[in-house]
Short mmCIF file of C-alpha atoms and ligand atoms in Angstrom, two decimals:
data_model
loop_
_atom_site.label_atom_id
_atom_site.label_comp_id
_atom_site.label_asym_id
_atom_site.label_seq_id
_atom_site.Cartn_x
_atom_site.Cartn_y
_atom_site.Cartn_z
CA MET A 252 9.30 -4.10 12.96
CA ASN A 253 7.76 -7.49 12.14
CA GLY A 254 5.44 -7.16 9.03
CA LYS A 255 5.41 -10.52 8.47
CA ASN A 256 4.12 -11.60 11.69
CA LEU A 257 1.68 -8.84 12.05
CA ALA A 258 0.66 -9.86 8.86
CA THR A 259 0.26 -13.76 10.33
CA GLU A 260 -1.68 -12.17 12.96
CA MET A 261 -4.13 -9.97 11.19
CA ASN A 262 -4.99 -13.76 8.25
CA GLU A 263 -6.30 -15.24 11.34
CA ASP A 264 -8.44 -12.97 12.62
CA MET A 265 -9.51 -12.33 8.67
CA GLN A 266 -10.11 -15.83 8.10
CA LEU A 267 -13.04 -15.71 10.68
CA MET A 268 -14.18 -12.60 9.23
CA VAL A 269 -14.29 -14.77 5.73
CA ASP A 270 -15.79 -17.51 7.86
CA GLU A 271 -18.38 -15.82 9.35
CA LEU A 272 -19.28 -14.13 6.24
CA LYS A 273 -19.32 -17.26 4.23
CA SER A 274 -21.69 -18.16 6.56
CA LYS A 275 -24.47 -15.51 5.40
CA GLY A 276 -24.00 -17.14 2.27
CA ILE A 277 -21.05 -14.08 1.53
CA THR A 278 -17.79 -14.99 -0.35
CA PRO A 279 -15.78 -11.99 -0.42
CA GLY A 280 -14.42 -11.57 -3.89
CA LEU A 281 -11.29 -9.90 -6.22
CA ALA A 282 -10.43 -8.55 -9.26
CA VAL A 283 -6.95 -8.09 -10.14
CA LEU A 284 -6.56 -6.78 -13.51
CA LEU A 285 -2.85 -7.10 -14.90
CA VAL A 286 -2.48 -5.57 -18.10
CA GLY A 287 1.35 -6.31 -19.87
CA GLU A 288 3.75 -9.05 -18.92
CA ASN A 289 5.66 -6.79 -16.42
CA PRO A 290 8.04 -9.45 -14.44
CA ALA A 291 7.98 -7.25 -11.29
CA SER A 292 3.27 -6.48 -11.54
CA GLN A 293 3.26 -10.49 -12.45
CA THR A 294 5.26 -11.53 -9.29
CA TYR A 295 3.31 -8.55 -7.01
CA VAL A 296 -0.67 -10.26 -8.86
CA LYS A 297 0.80 -13.94 -8.27
CA ASN A 298 1.39 -13.30 -4.47
CA LYS A 299 -1.78 -11.22 -4.04
CA GLU A 300 -3.47 -13.70 -5.66
CA LYS A 301 -2.25 -16.79 -3.65
CA ARG A 302 -3.02 -15.12 -0.51
CA ALA A 303 -6.61 -14.53 -1.88
CA ASN A 304 -7.07 -17.82 -2.32
CA SER A 305 -5.76 -19.03 0.96
CA LEU A 306 -8.47 -16.86 2.87
CA GLY A 307 -11.07 -18.60 0.34
CA PHE A 308 -12.08 -15.78 -1.80
CA TYR A 309 -13.95 -15.73 -4.72
CA SER A 310 -10.49 -14.66 -6.81
CA ILE A 311 -10.21 -13.43 -10.29
CA VAL A 312 -6.99 -12.15 -11.95
CA GLU A 313 -7.79 -10.51 -15.58
CA LYS A 314 -5.19 -10.99 -17.76
CA TYR A 315 -4.68 -8.11 -20.85
CA SER A 316 -2.36 -7.78 -23.72
CA GLU A 317 0.00 -4.97 -23.43
CA GLU A 318 -1.37 -3.69 -26.50
CA ILE A 319 -5.74 -3.13 -25.06
CA SER A 320 -6.68 0.07 -25.37
CA GLU A 321 -7.95 2.41 -22.68
CA LYS A 322 -11.53 2.10 -23.64
CA GLU A 323 -11.26 -1.80 -23.41
CA LEU A 324 -9.98 -1.49 -20.27
CA LEU A 325 -12.68 0.96 -18.71
CA LYS A 326 -15.36 -1.38 -20.61
CA GLU A 327 -13.72 -4.21 -18.60
CA ILE A 328 -13.65 -2.24 -14.91
CA HIS A 329 -17.53 -1.53 -15.67
CA ARG A 330 -18.00 -5.20 -15.92
CA PHE A 331 -16.23 -5.60 -12.68
CA ASN A 332 -18.62 -2.69 -11.10
CA GLU A 333 -21.10 -4.33 -12.03
CA ASP A 334 -20.34 -8.22 -10.31
CA ASP A 335 -21.79 -8.43 -7.60
CA ARG A 336 -19.68 -10.91 -6.82
CA ILE A 337 -16.85 -8.75 -6.67
CA HIS A 338 -16.49 -6.28 -3.60
CA GLY A 339 -12.62 -5.34 -4.58
CA ILE A 340 -11.23 -4.57 -7.89
CA LEU A 341 -7.20 -3.91 -8.26
CA VAL A 342 -5.90 -2.42 -11.34
CA GLN A 343 -1.59 -3.35 -11.26
CA LEU A 344 0.02 -0.45 -11.97
CA PRO A 345 2.10 0.70 -14.09
CA LEU A 346 0.08 0.96 -16.79
CA PRO A 347 1.33 0.76 -20.76
CA LYS A 348 0.93 4.56 -21.65
CA GLN A 349 -1.71 4.25 -24.21
CA ILE A 350 -3.51 4.32 -21.11
CA ASN A 351 -4.03 6.94 -18.42
CA PRO A 352 -3.53 5.35 -15.37
CA GLU A 353 -6.43 8.48 -13.25
CA SER A 354 -9.16 7.56 -16.03
CA VAL A 355 -8.40 3.59 -15.19
CA LEU A 356 -8.58 4.57 -11.01
CA ASN A 357 -11.27 6.47 -11.72
CA ALA A 358 -13.70 4.38 -13.15
CA VAL A 359 -13.40 1.90 -10.30
CA ASN A 360 -16.46 2.47 -8.55
CA PRO A 361 -15.46 4.00 -4.90
CA GLU A 362 -16.96 1.33 -2.97
CA LYS A 363 -15.02 -1.60 -4.76
CA ASP A 364 -11.92 0.98 -4.65
CA VAL A 365 -9.52 -1.19 -1.94
CA ASP A 366 -6.59 -0.12 -2.97
CA GLY A 367 -7.76 3.77 -1.83
CA PHE A 368 -6.47 5.31 -5.24
CA HIS A 369 -10.08 6.88 -6.04
CA PRO A 370 -10.23 10.97 -5.99
CA VAL A 371 -12.48 10.28 -3.55
CA ASN A 372 -11.36 8.01 -1.48
CA MET A 373 -8.22 10.24 -1.68
CA GLY A 374 -11.08 13.23 -0.58
CA LYS A 375 -12.60 11.49 1.79
CA LEU A 376 -8.95 10.58 3.84
CA LEU A 377 -7.99 14.30 2.93
CA ILE A 378 -11.18 15.91 4.89
CA GLY A 379 -10.44 13.11 8.15
CA GLU A 380 -13.14 10.87 7.15
CA PRO A 381 -11.67 8.00 5.77
CA ASP A 382 -13.00 4.99 3.97
CA LYS A 383 -11.11 2.78 1.95
CA ILE A 384 -7.13 4.22 2.40
CA ALA A 385 -4.32 3.06 0.82
CA CYS A 386 -3.07 0.06 1.46
CA THR A 387 0.83 0.74 2.15
CA PRO A 388 0.03 3.72 4.57
CA TYR A 389 -2.59 2.00 5.99
CA GLY A 390 -0.68 -0.93 6.67
CA ILE A 391 2.13 1.24 8.10
CA MET A 392 -0.56 2.92 10.23
CA LYS A 393 -1.17 -1.22 11.59
CA LEU A 394 2.33 -1.62 12.28
CA LEU A 395 2.56 1.96 14.29
CA GLU A 396 -0.26 0.45 16.09
CA ARG A 397 0.89 -3.10 17.20
CA TYR A 398 4.04 -1.80 18.69
CA GLN A 399 2.39 0.97 20.40
CA ILE A 400 4.27 4.07 19.49
CA GLU A 401 2.87 7.09 20.46
CA ILE A 402 1.65 9.47 17.64
CA ALA A 403 0.19 12.36 18.94
CA GLY A 404 2.56 15.51 19.66
CA LYS A 405 5.57 13.77 17.68
CA THR A 406 7.69 14.94 14.97
CA ALA A 407 6.66 12.85 11.47
CA VAL A 408 9.05 12.94 8.85
CA ILE A 409 7.93 11.48 5.22
CA ILE A 410 10.27 11.58 2.02
CA GLY A 411 8.56 10.90 -0.48
CA ARG A 412 5.28 12.58 -1.89
CA SER A 413 3.31 9.99 -4.02
CA ASN A 414 0.15 9.54 -4.51
CA ILE A 415 -0.29 6.03 -3.31
CA VAL A 416 2.14 6.34 -0.54
CA GLY A 417 3.61 9.78 0.83
CA LYS A 418 0.72 12.14 0.46
CA PRO A 419 -1.52 9.60 2.20
CA MET A 420 1.07 8.77 5.19
CA ALA A 421 1.33 12.43 5.48
CA GLN A 422 -2.26 12.51 6.08
CA LEU A 423 -3.00 9.48 8.32
CA LEU A 424 0.13 10.32 10.72
CA LEU A 425 -1.50 14.54 11.00
CA MET A 426 -4.93 12.70 11.80
CA ASN A 427 -3.53 11.08 14.33
CA ASP A 428 -1.89 14.84 15.78
CA ALA A 429 1.24 14.13 14.47
CA THR A 430 3.35 17.53 13.35
CA VAL A 431 3.93 16.16 9.75
CA THR A 432 6.99 17.66 7.06
CA ILE A 433 6.60 16.32 3.86
CA ALA A 434 10.25 16.17 2.05
CA HIS A 435 10.87 15.39 -1.27
CA SER A 436 13.82 15.28 -4.33
CA LYS A 437 13.79 19.10 -4.34
CA THR A 438 13.88 19.39 -0.18
CA ASN A 439 17.04 20.90 1.08
CA HIS A 440 18.90 20.55 4.04
CA LEU A 441 17.03 16.51 3.54
CA ALA A 442 19.53 14.96 6.36
CA GLU A 443 19.34 17.88 8.77
CA ILE A 444 15.28 17.80 8.41
CA ALA A 445 14.91 13.91 8.48
CA ARG A 446 16.97 14.19 11.40
CA THR A 447 14.17 16.13 13.49
CA ALA A 448 12.29 13.41 12.62
CA ASP A 449 10.55 10.82 15.83
CA ILE A 450 9.02 9.18 13.24
CA LEU A 451 10.40 8.87 9.97
CA VAL A 452 9.19 7.23 6.86
CA VAL A 453 10.95 6.60 3.90
CA ALA A 454 9.43 6.87 0.22
CA ILE A 455 11.91 7.34 -2.38
CA GLY A 456 12.83 3.89 -4.19
CA ARG A 457 16.46 4.34 -4.14
CA GLY A 458 17.96 1.46 -1.77
CA HIS A 459 20.21 2.41 0.27
CA PHE A 460 19.59 5.87 0.13
CA VAL A 461 19.10 7.07 3.73
CA THR A 462 22.15 6.75 5.85
CA LYS A 463 23.06 7.09 10.27
CA GLU A 464 22.96 10.94 9.06
CA PHE A 465 19.70 11.21 9.15
CA ILE A 466 18.46 9.69 11.95
CA LYS A 467 17.20 11.12 15.26
CA PRO A 468 18.61 8.15 17.92
CA GLY A 469 15.57 6.50 19.37
CA SER A 470 13.59 7.10 16.48
CA VAL A 471 10.60 4.99 14.42
CA VAL A 472 12.00 4.68 11.00
CA ILE A 473 9.50 3.26 8.29
CA ASP A 474 11.60 1.73 5.17
CA VAL A 475 8.85 1.60 2.48
CA GLY A 476 11.43 1.45 -0.48
CA MET A 477 11.79 -1.77 -2.81
CA ASN A 478 14.66 -1.55 -4.89
CA ARG A 479 17.51 -4.44 -6.34
CA ASP A 480 20.45 -4.27 -5.54
CA GLU A 481 23.38 -4.99 -8.54
CA LYS A 482 23.20 -8.98 -7.29
CA GLY A 483 19.24 -8.85 -7.94
CA LYS A 484 19.08 -9.00 -3.98
CA LEU A 485 15.82 -6.72 -2.84
CA ILE A 486 17.25 -3.89 -0.49
CA GLY A 487 15.02 -0.57 0.66
CA ASP A 488 15.42 2.71 0.71
CA VAL A 489 17.48 2.60 4.31
CA LYS A 490 20.91 1.60 4.69
CA ALA A 491 19.59 -0.93 7.20
CA ASP A 492 22.81 -1.97 9.30
CA GLU A 493 23.93 1.20 10.01
CA VAL A 494 20.75 2.54 10.93
CA ALA A 495 19.52 -0.34 13.23
CA GLU A 496 22.32 0.90 15.06
CA ILE A 497 20.86 3.97 16.46
CA ALA A 498 16.90 3.97 15.77
CA GLY A 499 14.59 2.43 18.02
CA TYR A 500 12.58 0.90 15.45
CA LEU A 501 13.12 -0.16 12.32
CA THR A 502 10.90 -2.16 9.55
CA PRO A 503 13.38 -4.52 7.71
CA VAL A 504 12.96 -5.00 3.60
CA PRO A 505 11.83 -7.50 3.16
CA GLY A 506 9.55 -8.52 6.08
CA GLY A 507 8.57 -5.30 6.97
CA VAL A 508 6.31 -2.94 5.36
CA GLY A 509 5.51 -5.09 1.82
CA PRO A 510 3.42 -8.04 3.84
CA MET A 511 1.51 -5.20 5.46
CA THR A 512 0.38 -3.80 2.31
CA ILE A 513 -1.56 -7.46 0.76
CA THR A 514 -2.86 -7.55 4.02
CA MET A 515 -4.43 -4.29 3.46
CA LEU A 516 -6.10 -5.08 0.34
CA LEU A 517 -7.64 -8.62 1.50
CA PHE A 518 -9.10 -6.46 4.84
CA GLN A 519 -10.18 -3.68 3.11
CA THR A 520 -12.12 -5.88 0.55
CA ILE A 521 -13.64 -8.05 3.05
CA ILE A 522 -14.97 -4.86 4.59
CA SER A 523 -16.65 -4.15 1.18
CA ALA A 524 -17.94 -7.55 1.44
CA GLN A 525 -19.29 -7.36 4.65
CA ARG A 526 -20.96 -3.92 3.53
CA THR A 527 -23.15 -5.63 1.41
CA ILE A 528 -25.16 -7.78 4.10
P1 NAP B 736 7.82 7.29 -6.52
O1 NAP B 736 5.84 7.57 -6.98
O2 NAP B 736 8.57 7.53 -7.24
O3 NAP B 736 7.62 8.65 -5.64
C1 NAP B 736 9.00 8.69 -5.49
C2 NAP B 736 9.08 10.19 -4.14
O4 NAP B 736 10.20 9.75 -4.22
C3 NAP B 736 8.67 11.11 -4.71
O5 NAP B 736 7.61 12.01 -4.56
C4 NAP B 736 10.27 11.60 -5.00
O6 NAP B 736 9.93 13.11 -5.33
C5 NAP B 736 11.18 11.36 -3.96
N1 NAP B 736 12.59 11.06 -4.27
C6 NAP B 736 12.98 10.74 -5.89
N2 NAP B 736 14.35 11.09 -4.96
C7 NAP B 736 14.57 11.86 -4.06
C8 NAP B 736 15.35 12.15 -3.67
N3 NAP B 736 17.13 11.90 -3.98
N4 NAP B 736 15.22 13.04 -2.15
C9 NAP B 736 14.68 12.93 -2.08
N5 NAP B 736 13.36 12.47 -2.31
C10 NAP B 736 13.51 12.45 -3.45
O7 NAP B 736 7.22 6.13 -5.49
P2 NAP B 736 6.36 5.24 -4.46
O8 NAP B 736 5.35 4.70 -5.69
O9 NAP B 736 6.22 6.46 -3.38
O10 NAP B 736 7.31 3.95 -3.94
C11 NAP B 736 8.65 4.38 -3.03
C12 NAP B 736 9.28 3.59 -3.13
O11 NAP B 736 8.58 2.40 -2.18
C13 NAP B 736 9.31 2.30 -4.56
O12 NAP B 736 10.91 1.31 -3.95
C14 NAP B 736 8.39 1.74 -4.36
O13 NAP B 736 8.63 0.31 -5.05
C15 NAP B 736 8.33 1.40 -2.96
N6 NAP B 736 6.88 0.93 -2.24
C16 NAP B 736 6.67 0.04 -1.82
C17 NAP B 736 5.55 -0.77 -1.37
C18 NAP B 736 5.34 -1.92 -0.37
O14 NAP B 736 4.62 -2.24 0.12
N7 NAP B 736 6.70 -2.12 0.22
C19 NAP B 736 4.50 -0.21 -1.92
C20 NAP B 736 4.62 0.65 -2.64
C21 NAP B 736 5.90 1.37 -3.18
P3 NAP B 736 9.39 14.09 -6.59
O15 NAP B 736 8.44 14.55 -6.36
O16 NAP B 736 10.61 15.72 -6.33
O17 NAP B 736 10.28 13.99 -7.86
#
């Protein structure tokens, strides 16, 4: 399942949406707040900025020192909450230890929470009335839709229960009438449970953890993991070469879920901007 191609397709549609907004005097605005010098975060932020600029967004990347206090960072978020040119605010995680990530995520105006991490947006998703949705699971739903994967009545297993991937993913599949199991590090008989899945989503953060023993023949396997091997090469959580022989569909790493995450971030910013009309 090619996320890069779908991201390119969606980009064309989003360009039309941006052009239409601009013809009405509105430029979608995205503010990205980056604290410290984490190299992976810097790369993610650079990619987001590049994609936002290529669509003609009003794009701001604010960089703060590793030592910034929580109070100062919250003040910055409030500044962007008040700024009418900004329709989406993203605080790049992880944050340094003096800052409580929950306080920071809670401070973002839910209307501008294009990452979908605010408790209001998480709660709306949980009650089946989603507004802003966590971008990685949202991107996975777009991939499933694009490849016309039937979800209703299927058995879905998600390995990983993080707030940004596993939990919202489970809820989205449940809303679409899958029968959902969430597995995690304390799950017994993991491979056996995974083998029941028509749709298996793996979001663990351990390179090549999922082998062919985890796979039901013909199933859909979504690899969210982004890990570096000993040579520094980007690899997924799934041992792709052997799993590809059994699975019906598999997302590659890179070029699968990753490009869709940024796409959904930009998409949700455009939707926020549309609402200001
Ligand atoms: P996370 O917050 O560290 O959560 C990892 C989850 O995996 C936890 O729920 C953990 O279980 C579970 N887990 C860890 N070891 C396990 C094991 N041996 N067996 C079963 N479950 C295990 O990670 P995350 O933020 O969800 O990210 C997961 C991966 O996806 C990472 O590689 C990350 O880089 C990648 N990611 C990619 C994108 C993208 O755009 N492609 C976006 C987000 C994340 P416990 O809860 O029991 O500890």
